[in-house]
Coordinates of C-alpha atoms in Angstrom, one line a residue:
X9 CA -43.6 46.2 14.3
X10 CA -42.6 48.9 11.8
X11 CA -40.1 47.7 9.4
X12 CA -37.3 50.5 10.5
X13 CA -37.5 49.3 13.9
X14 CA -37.2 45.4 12.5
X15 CA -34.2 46.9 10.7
X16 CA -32.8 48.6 13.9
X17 CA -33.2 45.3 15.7
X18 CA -31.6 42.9 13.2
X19 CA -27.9 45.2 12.8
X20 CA -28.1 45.3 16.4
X21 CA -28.0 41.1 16.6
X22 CA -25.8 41.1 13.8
X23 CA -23.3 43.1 15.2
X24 CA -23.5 41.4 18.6
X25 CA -22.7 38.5 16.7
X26 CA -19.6 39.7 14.7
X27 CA -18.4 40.5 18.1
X28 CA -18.8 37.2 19.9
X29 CA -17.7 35.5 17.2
X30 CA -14.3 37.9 16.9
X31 CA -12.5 36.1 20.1
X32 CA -14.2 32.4 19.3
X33 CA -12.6 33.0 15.7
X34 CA -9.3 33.7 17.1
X35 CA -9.4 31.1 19.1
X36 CA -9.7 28.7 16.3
X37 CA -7.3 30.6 14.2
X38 CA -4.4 30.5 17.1
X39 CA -5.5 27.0 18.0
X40 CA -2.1 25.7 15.9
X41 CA 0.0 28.6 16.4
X42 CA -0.1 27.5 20.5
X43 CA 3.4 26.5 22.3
X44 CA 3.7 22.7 23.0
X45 CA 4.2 22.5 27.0
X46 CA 4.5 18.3 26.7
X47 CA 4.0 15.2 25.5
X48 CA 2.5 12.6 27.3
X49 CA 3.0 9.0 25.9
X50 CA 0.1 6.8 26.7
X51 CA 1.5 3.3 25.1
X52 CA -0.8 -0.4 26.0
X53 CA 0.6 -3.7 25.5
X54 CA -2.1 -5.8 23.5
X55 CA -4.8 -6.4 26.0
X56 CA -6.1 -3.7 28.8
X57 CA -5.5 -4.4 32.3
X58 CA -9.1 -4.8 32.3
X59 CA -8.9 -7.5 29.9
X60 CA -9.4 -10.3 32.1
X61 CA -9.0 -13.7 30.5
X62 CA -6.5 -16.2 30.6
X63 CA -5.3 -15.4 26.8
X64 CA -5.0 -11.9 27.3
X65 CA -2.5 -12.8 29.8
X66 CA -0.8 -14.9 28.2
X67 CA -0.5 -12.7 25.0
X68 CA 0.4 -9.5 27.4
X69 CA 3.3 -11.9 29.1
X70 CA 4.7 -13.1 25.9
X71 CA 4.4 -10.3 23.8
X72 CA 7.6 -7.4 24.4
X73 CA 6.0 -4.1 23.6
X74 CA 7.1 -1.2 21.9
X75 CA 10.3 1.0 23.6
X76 CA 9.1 4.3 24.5
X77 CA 11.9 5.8 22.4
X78 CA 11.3 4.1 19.4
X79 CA 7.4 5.7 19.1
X80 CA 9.1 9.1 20.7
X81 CA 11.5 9.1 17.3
X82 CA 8.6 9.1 14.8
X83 CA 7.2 12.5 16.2
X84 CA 7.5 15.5 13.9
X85 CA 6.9 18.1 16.6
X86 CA 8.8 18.7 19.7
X87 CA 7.9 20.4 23.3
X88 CA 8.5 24.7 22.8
X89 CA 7.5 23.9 18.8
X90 CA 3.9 25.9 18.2
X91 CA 1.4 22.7 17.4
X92 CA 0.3 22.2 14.1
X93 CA -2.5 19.4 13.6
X94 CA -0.9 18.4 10.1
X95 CA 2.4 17.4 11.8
X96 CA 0.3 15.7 14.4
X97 CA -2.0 14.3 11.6
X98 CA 1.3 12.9 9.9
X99 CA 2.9 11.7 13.0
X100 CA -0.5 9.4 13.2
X101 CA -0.3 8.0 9.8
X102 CA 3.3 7.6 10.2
X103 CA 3.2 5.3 13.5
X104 CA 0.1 3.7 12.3
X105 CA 2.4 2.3 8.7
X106 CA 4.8 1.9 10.8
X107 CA 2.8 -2.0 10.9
X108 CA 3.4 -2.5 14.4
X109 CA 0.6 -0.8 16.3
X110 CA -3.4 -1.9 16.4
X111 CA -4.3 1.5 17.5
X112 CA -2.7 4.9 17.3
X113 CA -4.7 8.6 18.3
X114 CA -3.2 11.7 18.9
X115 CA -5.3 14.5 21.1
X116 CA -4.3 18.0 22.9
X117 CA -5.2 19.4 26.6
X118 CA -5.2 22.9 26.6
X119 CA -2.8 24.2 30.2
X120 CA -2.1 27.9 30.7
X121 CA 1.5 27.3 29.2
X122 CA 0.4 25.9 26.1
X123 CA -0.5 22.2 25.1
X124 CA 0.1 18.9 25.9
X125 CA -0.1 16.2 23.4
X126 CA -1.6 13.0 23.9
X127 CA 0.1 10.0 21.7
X128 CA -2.1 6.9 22.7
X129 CA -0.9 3.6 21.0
X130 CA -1.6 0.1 21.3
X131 CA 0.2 -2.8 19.9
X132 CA -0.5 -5.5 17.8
X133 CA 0.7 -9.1 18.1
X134 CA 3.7 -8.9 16.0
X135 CA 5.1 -12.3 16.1
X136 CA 3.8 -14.3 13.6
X137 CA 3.9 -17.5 12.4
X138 CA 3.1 -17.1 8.4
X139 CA 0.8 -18.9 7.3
X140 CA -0.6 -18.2 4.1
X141 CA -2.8 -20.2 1.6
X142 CA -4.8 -19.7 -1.9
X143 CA -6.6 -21.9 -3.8
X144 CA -8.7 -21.3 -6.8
X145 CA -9.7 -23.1 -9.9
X146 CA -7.9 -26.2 -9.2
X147 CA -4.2 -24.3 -8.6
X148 CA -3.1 -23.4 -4.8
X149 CA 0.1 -21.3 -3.5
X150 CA 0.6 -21.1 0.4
X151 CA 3.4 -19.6 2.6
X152 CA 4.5 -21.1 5.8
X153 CA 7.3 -18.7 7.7
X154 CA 8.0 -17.1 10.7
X155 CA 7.7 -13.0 10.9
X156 CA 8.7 -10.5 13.9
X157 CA 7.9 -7.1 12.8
X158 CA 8.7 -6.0 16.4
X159 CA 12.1 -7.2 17.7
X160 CA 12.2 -6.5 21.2
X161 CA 10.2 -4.0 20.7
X162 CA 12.3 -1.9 18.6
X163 CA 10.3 -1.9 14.9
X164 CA 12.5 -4.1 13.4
X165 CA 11.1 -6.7 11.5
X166 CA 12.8 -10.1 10.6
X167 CA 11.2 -13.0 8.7
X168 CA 12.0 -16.7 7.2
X169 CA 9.4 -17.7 4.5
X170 CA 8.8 -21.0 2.5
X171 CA 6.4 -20.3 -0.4
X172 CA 5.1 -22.6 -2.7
X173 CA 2.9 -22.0 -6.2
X174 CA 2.8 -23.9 -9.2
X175 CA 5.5 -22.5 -10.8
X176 CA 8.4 -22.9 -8.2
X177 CA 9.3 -23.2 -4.5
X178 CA 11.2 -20.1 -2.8
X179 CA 12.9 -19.9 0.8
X180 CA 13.7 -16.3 1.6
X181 CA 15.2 -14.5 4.5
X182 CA 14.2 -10.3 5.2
X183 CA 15.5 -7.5 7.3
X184 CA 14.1 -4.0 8.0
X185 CA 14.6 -1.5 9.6
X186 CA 13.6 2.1 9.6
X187 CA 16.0 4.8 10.9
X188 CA 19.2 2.6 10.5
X189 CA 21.5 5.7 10.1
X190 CA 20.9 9.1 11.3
X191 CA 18.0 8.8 12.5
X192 CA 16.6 9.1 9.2
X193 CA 17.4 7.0 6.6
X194 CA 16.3 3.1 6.7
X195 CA 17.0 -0.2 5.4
X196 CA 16.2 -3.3 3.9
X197 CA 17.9 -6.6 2.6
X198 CA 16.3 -10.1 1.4
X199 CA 17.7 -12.9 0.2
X200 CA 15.7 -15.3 -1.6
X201 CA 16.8 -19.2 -2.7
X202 CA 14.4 -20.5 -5.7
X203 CA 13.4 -23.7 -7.3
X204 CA 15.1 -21.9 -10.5
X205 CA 17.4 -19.3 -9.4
X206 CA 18.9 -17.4 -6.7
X207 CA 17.6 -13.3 -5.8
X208 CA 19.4 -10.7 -3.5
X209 CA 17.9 -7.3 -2.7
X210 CA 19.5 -4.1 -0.9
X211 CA 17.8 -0.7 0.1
X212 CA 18.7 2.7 1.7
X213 CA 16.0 4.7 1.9
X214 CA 15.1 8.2 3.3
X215 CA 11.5 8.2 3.2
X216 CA 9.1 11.7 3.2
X217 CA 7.9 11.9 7.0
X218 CA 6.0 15.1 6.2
X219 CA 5.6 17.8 3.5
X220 CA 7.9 19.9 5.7
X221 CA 10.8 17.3 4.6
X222 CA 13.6 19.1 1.8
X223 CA 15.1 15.9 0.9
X224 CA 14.7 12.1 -0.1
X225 CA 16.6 9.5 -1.1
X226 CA 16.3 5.9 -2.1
X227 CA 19.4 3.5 -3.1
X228 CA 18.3 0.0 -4.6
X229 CA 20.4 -2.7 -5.6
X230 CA 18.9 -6.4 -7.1
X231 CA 20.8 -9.1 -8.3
X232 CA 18.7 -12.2 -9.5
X233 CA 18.8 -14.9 -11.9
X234 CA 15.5 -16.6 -12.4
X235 CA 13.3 -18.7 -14.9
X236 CA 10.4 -16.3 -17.0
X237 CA 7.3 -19.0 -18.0
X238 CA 5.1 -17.4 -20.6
X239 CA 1.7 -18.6 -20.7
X240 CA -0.3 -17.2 -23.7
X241 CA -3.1 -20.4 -23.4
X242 CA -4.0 -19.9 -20.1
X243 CA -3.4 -22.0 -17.1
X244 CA -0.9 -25.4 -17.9
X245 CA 2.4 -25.8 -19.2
X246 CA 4.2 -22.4 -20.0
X247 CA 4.4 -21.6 -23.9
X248 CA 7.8 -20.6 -23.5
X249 CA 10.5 -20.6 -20.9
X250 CA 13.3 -17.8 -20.8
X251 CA 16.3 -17.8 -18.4
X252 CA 16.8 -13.9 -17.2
X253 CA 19.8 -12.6 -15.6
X254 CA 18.7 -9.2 -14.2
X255 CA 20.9 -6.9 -12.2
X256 CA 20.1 -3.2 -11.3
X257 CA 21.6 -0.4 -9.2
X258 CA 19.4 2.8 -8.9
X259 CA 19.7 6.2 -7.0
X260 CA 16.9 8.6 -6.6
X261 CA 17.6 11.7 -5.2
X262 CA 14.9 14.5 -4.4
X263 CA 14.7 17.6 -3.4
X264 CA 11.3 19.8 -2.3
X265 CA 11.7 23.2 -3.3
X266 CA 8.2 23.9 -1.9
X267 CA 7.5 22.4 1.4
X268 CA 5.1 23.8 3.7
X269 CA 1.8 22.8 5.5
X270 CA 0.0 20.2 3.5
X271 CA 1.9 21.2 0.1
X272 CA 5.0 20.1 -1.4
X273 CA 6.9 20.3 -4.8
X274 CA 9.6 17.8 -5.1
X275 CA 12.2 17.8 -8.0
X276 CA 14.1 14.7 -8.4
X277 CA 17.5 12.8 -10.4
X278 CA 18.0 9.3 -10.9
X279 CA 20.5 7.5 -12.2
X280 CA 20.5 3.4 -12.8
X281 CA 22.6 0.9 -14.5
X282 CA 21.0 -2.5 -15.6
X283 CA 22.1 -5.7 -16.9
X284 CA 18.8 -7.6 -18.1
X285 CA 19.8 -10.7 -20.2
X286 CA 17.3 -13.4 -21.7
X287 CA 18.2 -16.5 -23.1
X288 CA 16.3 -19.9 -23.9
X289 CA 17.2 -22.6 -21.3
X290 CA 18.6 -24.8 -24.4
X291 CA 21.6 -22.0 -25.2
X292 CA 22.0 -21.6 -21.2
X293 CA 22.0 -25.5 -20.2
X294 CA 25.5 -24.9 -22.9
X295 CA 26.9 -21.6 -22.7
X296 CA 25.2 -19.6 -19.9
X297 CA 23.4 -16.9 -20.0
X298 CA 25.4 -14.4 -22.5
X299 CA 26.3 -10.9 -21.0
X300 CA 24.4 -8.8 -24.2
X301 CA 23.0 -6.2 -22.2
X302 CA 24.3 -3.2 -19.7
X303 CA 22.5 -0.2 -20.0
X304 CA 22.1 2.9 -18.4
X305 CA 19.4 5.7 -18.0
X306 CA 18.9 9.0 -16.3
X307 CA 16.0 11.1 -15.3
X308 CA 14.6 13.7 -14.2
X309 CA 10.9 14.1 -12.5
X310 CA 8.7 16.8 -10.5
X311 CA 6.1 15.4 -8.2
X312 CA 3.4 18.2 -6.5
X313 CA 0.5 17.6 -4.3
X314 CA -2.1 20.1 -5.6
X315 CA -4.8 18.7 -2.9
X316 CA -3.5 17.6 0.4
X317 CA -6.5 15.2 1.7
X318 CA -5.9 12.2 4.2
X319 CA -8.6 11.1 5.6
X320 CA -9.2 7.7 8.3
X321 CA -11.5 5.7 7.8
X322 CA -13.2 2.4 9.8
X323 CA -14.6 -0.8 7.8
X324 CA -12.7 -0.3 4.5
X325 CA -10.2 -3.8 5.0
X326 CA -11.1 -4.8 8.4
X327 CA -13.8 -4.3 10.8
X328 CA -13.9 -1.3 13.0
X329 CA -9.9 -0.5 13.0
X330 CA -9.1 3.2 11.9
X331 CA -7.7 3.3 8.0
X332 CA -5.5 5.5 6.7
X333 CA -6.6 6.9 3.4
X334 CA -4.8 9.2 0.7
X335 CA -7.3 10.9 -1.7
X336 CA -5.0 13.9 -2.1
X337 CA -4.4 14.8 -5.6
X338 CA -0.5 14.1 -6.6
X339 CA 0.7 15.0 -9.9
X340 CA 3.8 13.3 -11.2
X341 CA 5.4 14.4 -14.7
X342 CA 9.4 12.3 -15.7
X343 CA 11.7 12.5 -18.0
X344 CA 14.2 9.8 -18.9
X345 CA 17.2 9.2 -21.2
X346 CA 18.0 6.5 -22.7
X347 CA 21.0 7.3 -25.0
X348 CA 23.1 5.0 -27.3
X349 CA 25.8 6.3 -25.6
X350 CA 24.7 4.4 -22.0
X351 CA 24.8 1.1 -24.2
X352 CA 21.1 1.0 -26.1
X353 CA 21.4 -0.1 -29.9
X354 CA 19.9 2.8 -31.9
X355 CA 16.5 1.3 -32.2
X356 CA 16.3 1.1 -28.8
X357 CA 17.8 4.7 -28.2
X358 CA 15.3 7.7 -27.5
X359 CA 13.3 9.9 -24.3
X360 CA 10.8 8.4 -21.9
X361 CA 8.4 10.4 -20.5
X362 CA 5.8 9.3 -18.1
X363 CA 2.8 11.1 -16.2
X364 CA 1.1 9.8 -13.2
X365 CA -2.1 11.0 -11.3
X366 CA -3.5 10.1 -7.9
X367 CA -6.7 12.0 -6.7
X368 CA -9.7 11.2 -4.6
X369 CA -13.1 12.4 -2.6
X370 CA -14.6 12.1 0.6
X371 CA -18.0 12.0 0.7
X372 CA -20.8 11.3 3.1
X373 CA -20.9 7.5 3.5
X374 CA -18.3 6.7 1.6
X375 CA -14.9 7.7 -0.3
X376 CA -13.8 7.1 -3.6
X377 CA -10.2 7.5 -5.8
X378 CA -8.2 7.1 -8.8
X379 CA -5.1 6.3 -9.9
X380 CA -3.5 6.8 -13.6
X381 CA -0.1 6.1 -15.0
X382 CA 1.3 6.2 -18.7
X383 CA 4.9 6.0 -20.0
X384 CA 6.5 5.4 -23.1
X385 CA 10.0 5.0 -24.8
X386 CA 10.5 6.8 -27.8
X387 CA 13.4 6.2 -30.6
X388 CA 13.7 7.7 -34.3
X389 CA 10.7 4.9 -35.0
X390 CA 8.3 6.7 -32.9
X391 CA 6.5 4.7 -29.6
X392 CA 8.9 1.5 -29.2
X393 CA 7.5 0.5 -25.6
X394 CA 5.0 2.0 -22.8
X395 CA 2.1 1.2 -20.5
X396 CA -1.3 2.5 -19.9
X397 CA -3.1 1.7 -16.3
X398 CA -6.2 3.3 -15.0
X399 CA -8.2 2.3 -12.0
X400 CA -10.8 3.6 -9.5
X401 CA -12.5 2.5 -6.5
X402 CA -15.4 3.4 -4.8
X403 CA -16.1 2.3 -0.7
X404 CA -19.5 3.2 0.0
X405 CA -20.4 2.6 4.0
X406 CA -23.3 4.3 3.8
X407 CA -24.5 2.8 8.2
X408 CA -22.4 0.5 10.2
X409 CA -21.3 -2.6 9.0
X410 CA -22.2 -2.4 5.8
X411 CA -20.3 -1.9 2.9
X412 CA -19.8 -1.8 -1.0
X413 CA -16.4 -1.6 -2.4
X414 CA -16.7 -1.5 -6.8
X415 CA -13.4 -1.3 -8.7
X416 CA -12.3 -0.9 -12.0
X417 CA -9.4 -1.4 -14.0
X418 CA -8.1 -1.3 -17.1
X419 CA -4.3 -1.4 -18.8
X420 CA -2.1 -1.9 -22.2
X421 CA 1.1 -2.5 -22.6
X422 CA 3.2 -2.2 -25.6
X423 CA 6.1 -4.7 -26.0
X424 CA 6.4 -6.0 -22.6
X425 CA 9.6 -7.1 -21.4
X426 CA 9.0 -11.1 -20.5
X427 CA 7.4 -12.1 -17.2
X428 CA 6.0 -8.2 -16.8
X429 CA 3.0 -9.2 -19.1
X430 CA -0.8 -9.0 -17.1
X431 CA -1.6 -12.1 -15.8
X432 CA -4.8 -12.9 -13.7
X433 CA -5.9 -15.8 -11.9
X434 CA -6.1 -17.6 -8.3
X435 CA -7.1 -14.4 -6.4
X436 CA -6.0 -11.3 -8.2
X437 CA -8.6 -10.9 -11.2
X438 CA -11.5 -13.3 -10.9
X439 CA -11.1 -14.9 -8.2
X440 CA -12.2 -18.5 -9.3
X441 CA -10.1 -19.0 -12.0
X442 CA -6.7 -20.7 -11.7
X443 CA -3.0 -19.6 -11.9
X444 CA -2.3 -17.6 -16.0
X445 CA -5.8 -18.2 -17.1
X446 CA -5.5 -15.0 -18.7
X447 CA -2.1 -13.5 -19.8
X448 CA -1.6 -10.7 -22.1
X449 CA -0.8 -7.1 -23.3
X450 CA -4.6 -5.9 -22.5
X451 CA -5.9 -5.9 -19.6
X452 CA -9.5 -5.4 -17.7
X453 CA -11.0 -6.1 -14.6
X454 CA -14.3 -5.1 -12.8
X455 CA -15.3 -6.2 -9.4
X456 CA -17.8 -5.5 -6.9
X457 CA -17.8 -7.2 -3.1
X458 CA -20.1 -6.3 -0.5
X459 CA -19.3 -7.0 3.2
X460 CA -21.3 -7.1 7.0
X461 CA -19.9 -7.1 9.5
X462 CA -21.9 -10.0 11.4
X463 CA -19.2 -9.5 14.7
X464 CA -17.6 -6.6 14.3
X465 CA -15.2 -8.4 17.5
X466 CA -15.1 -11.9 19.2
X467 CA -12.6 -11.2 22.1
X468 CA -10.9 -8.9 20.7
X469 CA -8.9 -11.4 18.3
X470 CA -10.6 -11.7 15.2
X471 CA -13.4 -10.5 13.4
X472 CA -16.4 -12.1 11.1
X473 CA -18.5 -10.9 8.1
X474 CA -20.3 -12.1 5.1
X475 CA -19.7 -11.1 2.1
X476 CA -21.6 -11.4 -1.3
X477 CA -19.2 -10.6 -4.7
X478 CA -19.2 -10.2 -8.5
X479 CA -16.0 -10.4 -10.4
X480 CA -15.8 -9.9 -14.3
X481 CA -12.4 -9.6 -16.5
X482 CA -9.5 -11.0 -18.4
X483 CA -6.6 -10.3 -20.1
X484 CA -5.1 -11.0 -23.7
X485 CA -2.6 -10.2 -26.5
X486 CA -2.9 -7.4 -28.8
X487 CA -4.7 -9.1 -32.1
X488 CA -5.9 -12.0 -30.8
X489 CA -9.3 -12.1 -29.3
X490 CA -10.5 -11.2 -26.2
X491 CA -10.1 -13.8 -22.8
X492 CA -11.9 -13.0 -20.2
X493 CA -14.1 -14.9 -17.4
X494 CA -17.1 -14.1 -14.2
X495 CA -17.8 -15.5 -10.8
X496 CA -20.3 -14.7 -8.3
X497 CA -20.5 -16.0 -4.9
X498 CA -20.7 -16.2 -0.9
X499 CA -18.1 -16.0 1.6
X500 CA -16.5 -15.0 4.7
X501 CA -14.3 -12.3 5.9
X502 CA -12.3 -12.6 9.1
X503 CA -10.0 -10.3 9.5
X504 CA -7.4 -10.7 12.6
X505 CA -7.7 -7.4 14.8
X506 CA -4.7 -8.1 17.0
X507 CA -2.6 -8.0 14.2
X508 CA -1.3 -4.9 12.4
X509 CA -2.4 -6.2 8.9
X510 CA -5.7 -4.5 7.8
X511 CA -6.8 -7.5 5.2
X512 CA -9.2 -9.2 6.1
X513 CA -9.1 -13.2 5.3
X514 CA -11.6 -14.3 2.6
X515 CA -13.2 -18.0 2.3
X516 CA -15.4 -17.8 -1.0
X517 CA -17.9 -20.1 -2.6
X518 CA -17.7 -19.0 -6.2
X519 CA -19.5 -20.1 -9.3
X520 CA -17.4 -19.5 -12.4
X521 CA -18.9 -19.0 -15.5
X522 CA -18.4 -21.7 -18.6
X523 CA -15.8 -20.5 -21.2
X524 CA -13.4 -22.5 -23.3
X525 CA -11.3 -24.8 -21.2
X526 CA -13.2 -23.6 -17.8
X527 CA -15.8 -25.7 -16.9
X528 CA -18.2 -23.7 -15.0
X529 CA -19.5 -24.8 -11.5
X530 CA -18.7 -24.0 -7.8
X531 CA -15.4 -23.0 -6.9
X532 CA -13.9 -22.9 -3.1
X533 CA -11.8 -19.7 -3.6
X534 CA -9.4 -19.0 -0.9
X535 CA -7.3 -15.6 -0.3
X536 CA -6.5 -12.6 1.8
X537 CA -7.7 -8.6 1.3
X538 CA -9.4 -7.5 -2.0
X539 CA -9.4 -9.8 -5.4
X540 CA -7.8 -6.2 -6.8
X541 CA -4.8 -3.9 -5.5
X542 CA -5.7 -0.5 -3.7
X543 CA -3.4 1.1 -6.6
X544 CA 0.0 2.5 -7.1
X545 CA -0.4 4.9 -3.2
X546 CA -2.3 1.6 -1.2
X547 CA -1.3 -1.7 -1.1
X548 CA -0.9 -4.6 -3.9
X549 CA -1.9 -7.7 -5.1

C-alpha cells in the first residue's frame, strides 16, 4: 500500500475518532452539571431480611435503626441542585464518621429529568457494653462502661465509663450530639470523677461538612484539677508528683475565603484564656493550689488544601469494611501572641508560630502519608518552648488479605509543660513494655505489623487474622542517654464488623528484648487498633 494512501487512511480514522469521541466527552463533562430529579434512601437495619438465623433476629428486634431524617440532614445536595460527585463523595465520608453506620454508598440512575441518587446505608450495633482491656509488661488498664452512639436512632451518643490504669481510677459520663442548634452547629459535654481530681468538658462546634462551607467555629471550655506523676526511670513509682489546676476557655472562628470544588482557603482568629497552676502535693495538702497563673493568647492561622485526595480503602483497620482515607495535602501556617500584657512574665512574653503539613499518595496496592507539625514560643531570649513531630505510614495491600502497614515517628520537645512529656509503654510504643517505661523530651518509634486475613467474616459479626509484628523505639530526656526497647511476635486480629469502630482487637505473643530493668522473654500483649496513632487527620492512641 503506497504510503500516501496509508496516510489518507489514518486522518480519516483519526478524525472519525475525534468525532465519536466529541458527544462521549460531553457526556462525561456534563455528567455533574445534570439536575437532581430524587433521592432515594435505601437504609437496612443490621442484618438483611435474608439473614436468616436466630441472632440476626434478635439483633434486628433489639436494635432501633437510624430515623430517615437524621441520614436525610447530613446530605450536601438537594433535589433541582445540579449533582456534583464531590458533594456526594463528602456526604459519604461524612455519614460514614458519623460512627453509627457499618456501610454507607452513594450511586446515580440516570432518568430523562435528570438523576436520582442512591444513599444505601446499613447500621451498625450501636449499643455497647464497653469493655476494654490492655495488658503489657506486667501493667494492665481496662474500661468497663456502657455506650449508645445511636439513641433511638437519632446519632446521639451517651456513655458511662469506669477506667482503671495504674495510675488512678476514673468514672465519666459523655454527651454528643451533632447538629444541636441550627442544624449546624453540635455539641459535647463530659464529666469525669477521678481517683485524684475532678474534670468537666464543654464544646460548640460547627464542623466543615464540605469545602463549599464559608464558616467554622469551635467553642471549648475545660475545668480540671488532677494529679501530674513524672516518671523519668521508667515504669514504678513516679519521680515527682505535681497537683495541676488547669482551666481553659477557647474560641476559634474561621472563615474560607476560597471555597469551591475540592479546594478551600480558610483564615481563622482565636482567642483563649488559661489558668494552668502547678504545685507539689506538700504546699497543696496546706494551702491549696495557689492561683499564680491566668493568661491569655490570640492568634491568627490560614489553612489551604493544595491537593484535594480522599480516597476509601478495604483492609487498612478491619477486614473488608470501606475506609475513609485523607491523603490530601493541607498546609497550615499560625501565628500567636502571647503578650505581658495578657498576664505572661517577660521571660515568658513573645510570638508563637507553628506550621503543619499533611500530604499523601495512592498508589497501586497500597497508600502511604505524612504528617508534620512544629511550633515554638519565642521571647527576647530567643526559642523558650516548642515541639517537633514527624511521622509517616505506609499500607501496602498489594492481593486480598494481605497486608503490611510500616510506621515511623519521631518528635522533640523543648521544655514541656508537666504530664505533656512522650511517654511509651503498654500498647502505644512497643507494645510489650509496661506503663512509662520510656518518658522524655525525645522521642522515636518504628513499627512494622503484617496482617491476613484468615476469615475475612464469620456470620457477619466478627472477623479473624494473624498477624506477625516488629516494634523498635523509646523515649528520653534531652542529655541523658538514649532509652529505648524491641519486641517481635505473633498474634490475632479480630476486628468486630457489626460495629462502627474500624480497630481491629489485637492478642499478641511478644518477645521483648533484654535492657536494663526489662528482663526479656515472652510477653502476652493485649490491645485494640495499631501500637501507633494514624496522625494528627486519623485517629489516636
Amino acid at each position: 500500500m503506497p504510503a500516501i494512501l496509508r496516510l489518507r487512511i489514518a486522518l480519516v480514522v483519526m478524525l472519525l475518532s475525534a468525532v465519536g469521541a466529541i458527544p462521549l466527552a460531553a457526556q462525561i463533562r456534563s455528567r455533574d452539571t445534570v439536575r437532581i430529579a430524587g433521592i432515594r434512601v435505601d437504609h437496612r437495619n443490621i442484618f438483611d431480611s435474608t439473614d436468616h438465623g436466630l441472632l440476626p433476629r434478635i439483633t434486628n428486634s433489639l436494635h432501633i435503626p437510624t430515623r430517615e431524617p437524621f441520614i436525610r440532614r447530613e446530605f450536601l445536595f438537594r433535589p433541582g441542585e445540579r449533582y456534583d460527585s464531590l458533594s456526594a463523595a463528602q456526604t459519604a465520608r461524612n455519614l460514614r464518621a458519623l460512627g453509627v453506620f457499618a456501610f454507607v454508598d452513594i450511586d446515580t440512575v440516570r432518568t430523562d429529568s435528570g438523576v436520582v441518587v442512591g444513599v444505601h446505608t446499613r447500621d451498625a450495633w450501636t449499643t455497647n457494653l464497653d469493655l476494654r482491656f490492655r495488658s503489657s509488661g506486667g501493667s494492665a488498664a481496662y474500661t468497663i462502661g456502657a455506650l449508645e452512639r445511636n439513641f433511638l436512632g437519632t446519632i446521639t451518643q451517651a456513655s458511662f465509663v469506669f477506667q482503671h490504669d495504674p495510675d488512678r481510677e476514673t468514672y465519666g459520663l459523655g454527651f454528643h450530639r451533632d447538629r444541636i442548634i441550627a442544624g449546624t452547629i453540635g455539641g459535647t459535654l463530659t464529666l469525669s470523677d477521678r481517683s485524684d481530681g475532678k474534670a468537666i468538658g464543654a464544646v460548640l462546634i460547627r464542623p466543615w461538612y464540605s469545602t463549599l462551607q464559608r464558616l467554622g467555629m469551635t467553642a471549648y471550655f475545660a475545668d480540671s484539677r488532677q494529679r501530674i506523676l513524672l516518671h523519668r526511670t521508667g515504669p514504678g513509682p513516679a519521680s515527682d508528683t505535681l497537683e495541676n489546676r488547669y482551666v481553659l476557655g477557647r474560641l476559634d472562628v474561621a472563615r474560607a475565603i476560597v471555597a469551591e470544588r475540592g479546594r478551600y482557603v480558610r483564615v481563622g482568629l482565636v482567642g483563649q484564656i488559661r489558668r494552668d497552676d502547678y504545685a507539689t502535693e506538700a504546699v497543696t495538702a496546706l494551702a491549696g493550689i495557689p492561683t499564680t497563673s491566668i493568661t491569655g493568647a490570640i492568634g491568627t492561622y490560614i489553612e489551604s488544601n493544595l491537593r484535594d485526595h480522599h480516597t476509601v480503602v478495604r483492609g487498612f483497620q478491619s477486614f473488608n469494611r470501606p475506609e475513609d482515607v485523607d491523603l490530601s495535602t493541607v498546609v497550615r501556617l499560625s501565628l500567636f501572641a502571647a503578650p505581658a500584657v495578657l498576664g505572661y512574665d517577660e521571660g515568658n512574653s513573645g510570638v508563637a508560630p507553628g506550621v503543619g503539613v499533611h500530604t499523601g499518595y495512592r498508589f497501586r496496592g497500597g497508600f502511604g502519608y505524612a504528617d508534620i507539625g512544629a511550633n515554638g514560643l519565642y521571647g527576647r531570649n530567643g526559642l523558650d518552648s516548642g515541639s517537633v513531630l514527624a511521622s509517616t505510614t505506609l499500607a501496602l495491600m498489594p492481593i486480598p488479605r494481605h497486608q503490611l502497614v510500616l510506621h515511623a515517628e519521631g518528635g522533640a520537645l523543648r521544655n514541656p509543660v508537666p504530664g505533656t512529656e512522650f511517654d511509651l509503654g503498654l500498647g502505644s510504643g512497643p507494645r510489650a513494655f509496661a506503663q512509662h517505661s520510656f518518658s522524655g523530651d525525645r522521642e522515636y518509634f518504628l513499627s512494622a505489623d503484617y496482617r491476613y486475613a484468615l476469615f475475612p467474616s464469620v456470620l457477619k459479626i466478627v472477623g479473624v487474622g494473624l498477624a506477625a509484628f516488629a516494634d523498635l523505639g523509646g523515649a528520653w530526656y534531652a542529655g541523658s542517654g538514649r532509652q529505648s526497647g524491641w519486641d517481635a511476635g505473633i498474634g490475632l486480629r479480630i476486628p468486630v464488623l457489626a460495629a462502627p469502630e474500624q480497630e481491629a482487637n489485637r492478642i499478641d505473643i511478644a518477645w521483648r528484648g533484654a535492657r536494663p530493668g526489662f528482663p526479656g522473654g515472652w510477653v502476652l500483649a493485649i490491645g485494640k487498633g495499631f501500637a501507633f496513632s494514624l496522625g494528627p487527620r486519623g485517629t489516636s492512641r
